[in-house]
Amino acid sequence: MQKVYSRPKGLTDAEFAYCAGCFHSVAHRMIAEVMEELDIIDRTIGVCPVGCAVFMYEYMACDMIEAAHGRAPAVATGVKRVLPDRIVFSYQGDGDLASIGTAEIIHAAARGENITVIFINNTTYGMTGGQMAPTTLVGQKSTTCPSGRDPKQAGYPLRVCELLATLDGPSYIERVAPTNPAGFNRTKKAIRKAFENQLEGKGFSLVEILSNCPTQWKMSPIESLKWIDEHMTKTFPPGVFVDR
Amino acid sequence: MTDKKLMKGNIAVCHGAIAANCDAFFGYPITPQNEIPEKMSELMPQHGRVFLQAESEVAAINMVYGAAAAGKRAMTSSSSPGISLKMEGLSYIAACELPCVVVNVQRGGPGLGNTLPGQADYFQAVKGGGHGDYRLLTIAPWSVQECYEFMPLAFDLADRYRNPVMVLMDAIVGQMIEPVELHANFEIHEYPKPWATNGARGRARNIINSLWIDSAVMEDLNNRLQAKYEQARRHEVRLWEYRTGDAELILVAYGSTARICRTVVDMAREEGMPVGLLRLISLFPFPEREINALAKQGARFLAVEMSAGQMVEDVRLAVNGLTDVGFYGRTGGSVPTPAEILDRVRETLHKPPVMSTQARREVS
């Protein structure tokens, strides 16, 4: 019988500690598959964030660096500048990339730094207990906006792709929603392109993955996918923002 | 023997970094250290190495973190307020046991302070500075020649101990112009870095990390760091004694203040006062045993620094009550003059010691 599905070589044998249905597992697996397909596992250095993906270094089969909260693009820049022939990616959540690390991601993008950024936007601080994130939707409840995000008090969500698309530096910016088979395939293609761009020396590539957090959203995984489609995509429309 | 050239301390730092085979410089503008990133933007590309102006001091130290993790010799430079911003990164770098060099051209503080000389970042430099139990190996040049020579030393210490090293200067040392000989009289050792995250080709993957959820594992890391610092205390104390042999009062100082104190020692000697100077070169490790030994011989101490009294605390800990430790300091960018230090020397020697020589013998 033909084997059509197996563990990608880009992953270690460690079991994911993520909650059932969480997209971190999906994104990790896709990055691992892309590294295997492009045959770059032994020359890739990943930089992981603070947040739920803080243990990403346990799961990826490549060299990994654990960065301080928000600083992954600066750490990745340091690696890439001294080892330009290696492949360097950062993996960051919305708190990490769009709040505490806003300066680092904007300037890495503006420099056109030849790195790949995988941005997981799930509108919440999952690991610390579901506090309001820079991407929390207007009206969305969190432990620090229990009656829903009120723009008068807490401002508005940050649209990272749209923001970075105003810059001349980035080579590729896309937002994807892997909530159905088509979106799933689109996500895998986007991640692959973001790594291929780096191999081709095209410069900064970022893929924003609209993600779920069934635990903090207090939903089943299926309900969380519906919520992404019905609510998140209104504020964060999927699409290609930069491709050059 | 090469020719001597006139240059600023900050420029000599850059030539020293090149001589030390520094692979990458990441920095951000702040006075009075701007000559360093400016000169490095010229020298590093000339030597085929990396220069990058970061978007902030926070980003600069994290770029250093990445380059050091990749196994390269990396450095950054800044001045007091900028150094505060680097403290988070330095805690991570120390915890990950990565080598790097940080130059602090200290200015007057606290807060935004001013761009005049200061030595009030002493605690931050020698006690760790960021969160957690770690130390920076700290060395303090007092001449432009040493600004050059201490860079290879700093990179060597960093690689040997796998620990960040701080070169602690001040606006005088960074800005003054002196003749310097850009010699090559030092060996640059290559240290194997099998731990580097530079791509897992032909080896198991490497991980650079400071997150250890298990308290026993985290404590093991702390114990390893402390053992390393104990090694440094045994092997890396550096100081210079001037006319201390028969001195009844020993001035303790570092950097530009030590230069002023050397003048004071000569002035005091002309007046017949038995005064010497202990010039600290390594601030961490601190010359605890050496100061304690001098205290046992009966000498009193006067700590002189451009702060409200920071290094003096370490002198007092080293003396451990055996003898008197006085303090003279200026702050906020004010530099002590030889005359005002000499006044304090006269005043100190005029007063009888709190403990008699007999009492000191009994204690020791």
Short mmCIF file of N, CA and C in Angstrom, two decimals, chain A residues 117-211:
data_model
loop_
_atom_site.label_atom_id
_atom_site.label_comp_id
_atom_site.label_asym_id
_atom_site.label_seq_id
_atom_site.Cartn_x
_atom_site.Cartn_y
_atom_site.Cartn_z
N VAL A 117 8.99 35.57 7.76
CA VAL A 117 8.27 35.75 9.02
C VAL A 117 6.91 35.05 8.92
N ILE A 118 6.65 34.16 9.86
CA ILE A 118 5.33 33.52 9.95
C ILE A 118 4.64 34.14 11.16
N PHE A 119 3.52 34.81 10.88
CA PHE A 119 2.82 35.60 11.89
C PHE A 119 1.49 34.93 12.21
N ILE A 120 1.34 34.47 13.44
CA ILE A 120 0.12 33.80 13.87
C ILE A 120 -0.77 34.81 14.58
N ASN A 121 -1.88 35.17 13.94
CA ASN A 121 -2.80 36.14 14.53
C ASN A 121 -4.04 35.42 15.03
N ASN A 122 -4.14 35.29 16.37
CA ASN A 122 -5.34 34.65 16.93
C ASN A 122 -6.09 35.61 17.87
N THR A 123 -5.81 36.88 17.76
CA THR A 123 -6.51 37.96 18.46
C THR A 123 -6.46 37.88 19.99
N THR A 124 -5.49 37.08 20.50
CA THR A 124 -5.46 36.98 21.97
C THR A 124 -4.08 36.57 22.46
N TYR A 125 -3.82 36.84 23.75
CA TYR A 125 -2.62 36.31 24.40
C TYR A 125 -3.00 34.95 24.97
N GLY A 126 -2.77 33.89 24.17
CA GLY A 126 -3.22 32.56 24.56
C GLY A 126 -2.53 32.04 25.81
N MET A 127 -1.19 32.15 25.83
CA MET A 127 -0.44 31.51 26.91
C MET A 127 -0.69 32.16 28.27
N THR A 128 -0.83 33.48 28.30
CA THR A 128 -0.96 34.17 29.59
C THR A 128 -2.40 34.20 30.08
N GLY A 129 -3.35 33.66 29.29
CA GLY A 129 -4.70 33.50 29.82
C GLY A 129 -5.79 34.25 29.09
N GLY A 130 -5.51 34.73 27.88
CA GLY A 130 -6.58 35.31 27.06
C GLY A 130 -6.81 36.79 27.26
N GLN A 131 -5.74 37.54 27.44
CA GLN A 131 -5.87 39.00 27.57
C GLN A 131 -6.07 39.65 26.20
N MET A 132 -6.42 40.93 26.21
CA MET A 132 -6.63 41.67 24.97
C MET A 132 -5.31 41.79 24.20
N ALA A 133 -5.38 41.54 22.90
CA ALA A 133 -4.20 41.61 22.04
C ALA A 133 -4.31 42.84 21.15
N PRO A 134 -3.20 43.21 20.46
CA PRO A 134 -3.28 44.34 19.54
C PRO A 134 -4.24 44.06 18.39
N THR A 135 -4.58 42.78 18.19
CA THR A 135 -5.46 42.40 17.08
C THR A 135 -6.85 41.99 17.56
N THR A 136 -7.13 42.12 18.85
CA THR A 136 -8.47 41.79 19.35
C THR A 136 -9.50 42.67 18.64
N LEU A 137 -10.57 42.02 18.16
CA LEU A 137 -11.57 42.76 17.38
C LEU A 137 -12.36 43.71 18.28
N VAL A 138 -12.90 44.76 17.68
CA VAL A 138 -13.79 45.66 18.40
C VAL A 138 -14.99 44.84 18.90
N GLY A 139 -15.27 44.94 20.17
CA GLY A 139 -16.39 44.21 20.76
C GLY A 139 -16.03 42.82 21.27
N GLN A 140 -14.87 42.31 20.85
CA GLN A 140 -14.46 40.96 21.29
C GLN A 140 -14.08 40.97 22.76
N LYS A 141 -14.54 39.94 23.50
CA LYS A 141 -14.25 39.89 24.93
C LYS A 141 -12.89 39.25 25.19
N SER A 142 -12.24 39.73 26.22
CA SER A 142 -10.99 39.11 26.68
C SER A 142 -10.92 39.31 28.19
N THR A 143 -9.90 38.74 28.84
CA THR A 143 -9.82 38.86 30.30
C THR A 143 -9.45 40.28 30.73
N THR A 144 -8.94 41.10 29.81
CA THR A 144 -8.64 42.49 30.16
C THR A 144 -9.60 43.48 29.48
N CYS A 145 -10.55 42.95 28.72
CA CYS A 145 -11.70 43.77 28.26
C CYS A 145 -12.94 42.88 28.36
N PRO A 146 -13.34 42.57 29.62
CA PRO A 146 -14.36 41.55 29.85
C PRO A 146 -15.71 41.89 29.22
N SER A 147 -15.98 43.17 28.97
CA SER A 147 -17.26 43.46 28.32
C SER A 147 -17.07 43.78 26.84
N GLY A 148 -15.95 43.35 26.30
CA GLY A 148 -15.70 43.55 24.87
C GLY A 148 -14.79 44.75 24.64
N ARG A 149 -13.95 44.68 23.58
CA ARG A 149 -13.01 45.77 23.30
C ARG A 149 -13.78 47.03 22.92
N ASP A 150 -13.59 48.08 23.72
CA ASP A 150 -14.24 49.36 23.47
C ASP A 150 -13.20 50.31 22.87
N PRO A 151 -13.38 50.70 21.62
CA PRO A 151 -12.37 51.54 20.98
C PRO A 151 -12.12 52.86 21.70
N LYS A 152 -13.15 53.35 22.42
CA LYS A 152 -12.96 54.63 23.14
C LYS A 152 -11.91 54.48 24.22
N GLN A 153 -11.87 53.28 24.82
CA GLN A 153 -10.93 53.05 25.91
C GLN A 153 -9.66 52.35 25.43
N ALA A 154 -9.80 51.41 24.49
CA ALA A 154 -8.68 50.52 24.15
C ALA A 154 -8.26 50.63 22.68
N GLY A 155 -8.81 51.57 21.96
CA GLY A 155 -8.38 51.76 20.57
C GLY A 155 -8.82 50.62 19.66
N TYR A 156 -8.16 50.56 18.50
CA TYR A 156 -8.60 49.65 17.44
C TYR A 156 -7.54 48.59 17.14
N PRO A 157 -7.96 47.46 16.54
CA PRO A 157 -6.98 46.43 16.18
C PRO A 157 -6.01 46.91 15.10
N LEU A 158 -4.81 46.36 15.15
CA LEU A 158 -3.73 46.73 14.23
C LEU A 158 -3.72 45.77 13.05
N ARG A 159 -3.75 46.31 11.83
CA ARG A 159 -3.68 45.45 10.64
C ARG A 159 -2.24 45.43 10.14
N VAL A 160 -1.54 44.36 10.47
CA VAL A 160 -0.10 44.30 10.20
C VAL A 160 0.20 44.26 8.71
N CYS A 161 -0.51 43.41 7.96
CA CYS A 161 -0.21 43.29 6.51
C CYS A 161 -0.39 44.63 5.80
N GLU A 162 -1.53 45.30 6.09
CA GLU A 162 -1.82 46.57 5.45
C GLU A 162 -0.76 47.62 5.82
N LEU A 163 -0.35 47.59 7.11
CA LEU A 163 0.65 48.54 7.61
C LEU A 163 1.99 48.34 6.89
N LEU A 164 2.43 47.08 6.82
CA LEU A 164 3.74 46.79 6.23
C LEU A 164 3.71 46.97 4.72
N ALA A 165 2.51 46.83 4.12
CA ALA A 165 2.40 46.96 2.67
C ALA A 165 2.66 48.39 2.19
N THR A 166 2.65 49.36 3.14
CA THR A 166 2.96 50.74 2.74
C THR A 166 4.46 50.95 2.54
N LEU A 167 5.26 49.97 2.96
CA LEU A 167 6.72 50.12 2.90
C LEU A 167 7.28 49.62 1.57
N ASP A 168 8.44 50.15 1.19
CA ASP A 168 9.09 49.69 -0.04
C ASP A 168 9.90 48.42 0.17
N GLY A 169 10.23 48.11 1.45
CA GLY A 169 11.14 47.00 1.75
C GLY A 169 10.62 45.61 1.45
N PRO A 170 9.38 45.28 1.84
CA PRO A 170 8.94 43.88 1.73
C PRO A 170 8.84 43.39 0.30
N SER A 171 9.12 42.10 0.13
CA SER A 171 8.99 41.48 -1.19
C SER A 171 7.66 40.74 -1.31
N TYR A 172 7.16 40.23 -0.17
CA TYR A 172 5.94 39.42 -0.24
C TYR A 172 5.21 39.49 1.10
N ILE A 173 3.94 39.87 1.04
CA ILE A 173 3.11 39.90 2.23
C ILE A 173 1.74 39.32 1.88
N GLU A 174 1.34 38.29 2.59
CA GLU A 174 0.03 37.69 2.33
C GLU A 174 -0.64 37.30 3.64
N ARG A 175 -1.96 37.48 3.68
CA ARG A 175 -2.75 37.01 4.82
C ARG A 175 -3.60 35.84 4.37
N VAL A 176 -3.58 34.76 5.14
CA VAL A 176 -4.32 33.55 4.76
C VAL A 176 -5.20 33.08 5.92
N ALA A 177 -6.23 32.31 5.57
CA ALA A 177 -7.14 31.77 6.58
C ALA A 177 -7.34 30.28 6.31
N PRO A 178 -6.60 29.42 7.01
CA PRO A 178 -6.68 27.98 6.71
C PRO A 178 -7.89 27.31 7.35
N THR A 179 -9.07 27.86 7.10
CA THR A 179 -10.28 27.38 7.76
C THR A 179 -11.05 26.36 6.92
N ASN A 180 -10.60 26.13 5.69
CA ASN A 180 -11.25 25.15 4.81
C ASN A 180 -10.16 24.60 3.89
N PRO A 181 -10.44 23.52 3.13
CA PRO A 181 -9.38 22.91 2.31
C PRO A 181 -8.69 23.91 1.37
N ALA A 182 -9.46 24.80 0.76
CA ALA A 182 -8.82 25.78 -0.15
C ALA A 182 -7.89 26.71 0.62
N GLY A 183 -8.37 27.19 1.75
CA GLY A 183 -7.55 28.08 2.58
C GLY A 183 -6.32 27.36 3.12
N PHE A 184 -6.49 26.09 3.40
CA PHE A 184 -5.39 25.26 3.89
C PHE A 184 -4.28 25.19 2.84
N ASN A 185 -4.69 24.88 1.59
CA ASN A 185 -3.72 24.79 0.50
C ASN A 185 -3.06 26.13 0.23
N ARG A 186 -3.88 27.20 0.31
CA ARG A 186 -3.38 28.56 0.09
C ARG A 186 -2.29 28.88 1.14
N THR A 187 -2.55 28.48 2.38
CA THR A 187 -1.61 28.73 3.48
C THR A 187 -0.27 28.03 3.22
N LYS A 188 -0.36 26.76 2.84
CA LYS A 188 0.87 26.00 2.58
C LYS A 188 1.66 26.63 1.43
N LYS A 189 0.94 27.04 0.39
CA LYS A 189 1.60 27.69 -0.76
C LYS A 189 2.28 28.99 -0.35
N ALA A 190 1.59 29.76 0.51
CA ALA A 190 2.14 31.04 0.94
C ALA A 190 3.42 30.83 1.76
N ILE A 191 3.39 29.86 2.66
CA ILE A 191 4.58 29.59 3.48
C ILE A 191 5.73 29.16 2.57
N ARG A 192 5.41 28.31 1.60
CA ARG A 192 6.46 27.84 0.69
C ARG A 192 7.06 29.02 -0.10
N LYS A 193 6.20 29.87 -0.58
CA LYS A 193 6.66 31.04 -1.34
C LYS A 193 7.54 31.95 -0.47
N ALA A 194 7.15 32.10 0.80
CA ALA A 194 7.91 32.98 1.70
C ALA A 194 9.32 32.44 1.94
N PHE A 195 9.47 31.13 1.92
CA PHE A 195 10.82 30.53 2.04
C PHE A 195 11.55 30.58 0.70
N GLU A 196 10.83 30.30 -0.39
CA GLU A 196 11.47 30.33 -1.72
C GLU A 196 12.02 31.72 -2.03
N ASN A 197 11.25 32.75 -1.64
CA ASN A 197 11.72 34.13 -1.85
C ASN A 197 13.07 34.36 -1.20
N GLN A 198 13.21 33.85 0.01
CA GLN A 198 14.48 34.03 0.71
C GLN A 198 15.60 33.30 -0.01
N LEU A 199 15.32 32.08 -0.48
CA LEU A 199 16.33 31.32 -1.24
C LEU A 199 16.75 32.09 -2.49
N GLU A 200 15.79 32.81 -3.07
CA GLU A 200 16.07 33.58 -4.29
C GLU A 200 16.65 34.96 -3.96
N GLY A 201 16.79 35.28 -2.68
CA GLY A 201 17.37 36.55 -2.28
C GLY A 201 16.44 37.74 -2.50
N LYS A 202 15.13 37.48 -2.51
CA LYS A 202 14.18 38.56 -2.82
C LYS A 202 13.94 39.51 -1.66
N GLY A 203 14.23 39.04 -0.45
CA GLY A 203 14.04 39.93 0.71
C GLY A 203 12.85 39.55 1.55
N PHE A 204 12.42 40.49 2.36
CA PHE A 204 11.45 40.26 3.44
C PHE A 204 10.12 39.66 2.96
N SER A 205 9.75 38.54 3.56
CA SER A 205 8.46 37.91 3.27
C SER A 205 7.73 37.62 4.57
N LEU A 206 6.45 37.94 4.60
CA LEU A 206 5.64 37.70 5.80
C LEU A 206 4.31 37.06 5.42
N VAL A 207 3.98 36.00 6.13
CA VAL A 207 2.67 35.36 5.96
C VAL A 207 1.91 35.47 7.27
N GLU A 208 0.78 36.18 7.24
CA GLU A 208 -0.08 36.25 8.42
C GLU A 208 -1.12 35.15 8.33
N ILE A 209 -1.14 34.29 9.33
CA ILE A 209 -2.11 33.19 9.34
C ILE A 209 -3.20 33.53 10.35
N LEU A 210 -4.43 33.73 9.86
CA LEU A 210 -5.55 33.95 10.77
C LEU A 210 -5.76 32.65 11.53
N SER A 211 -5.59 32.71 12.84
CA SER A 211 -5.56 31.49 13.63
C SER A 211 -6.61 31.53 14.71
#
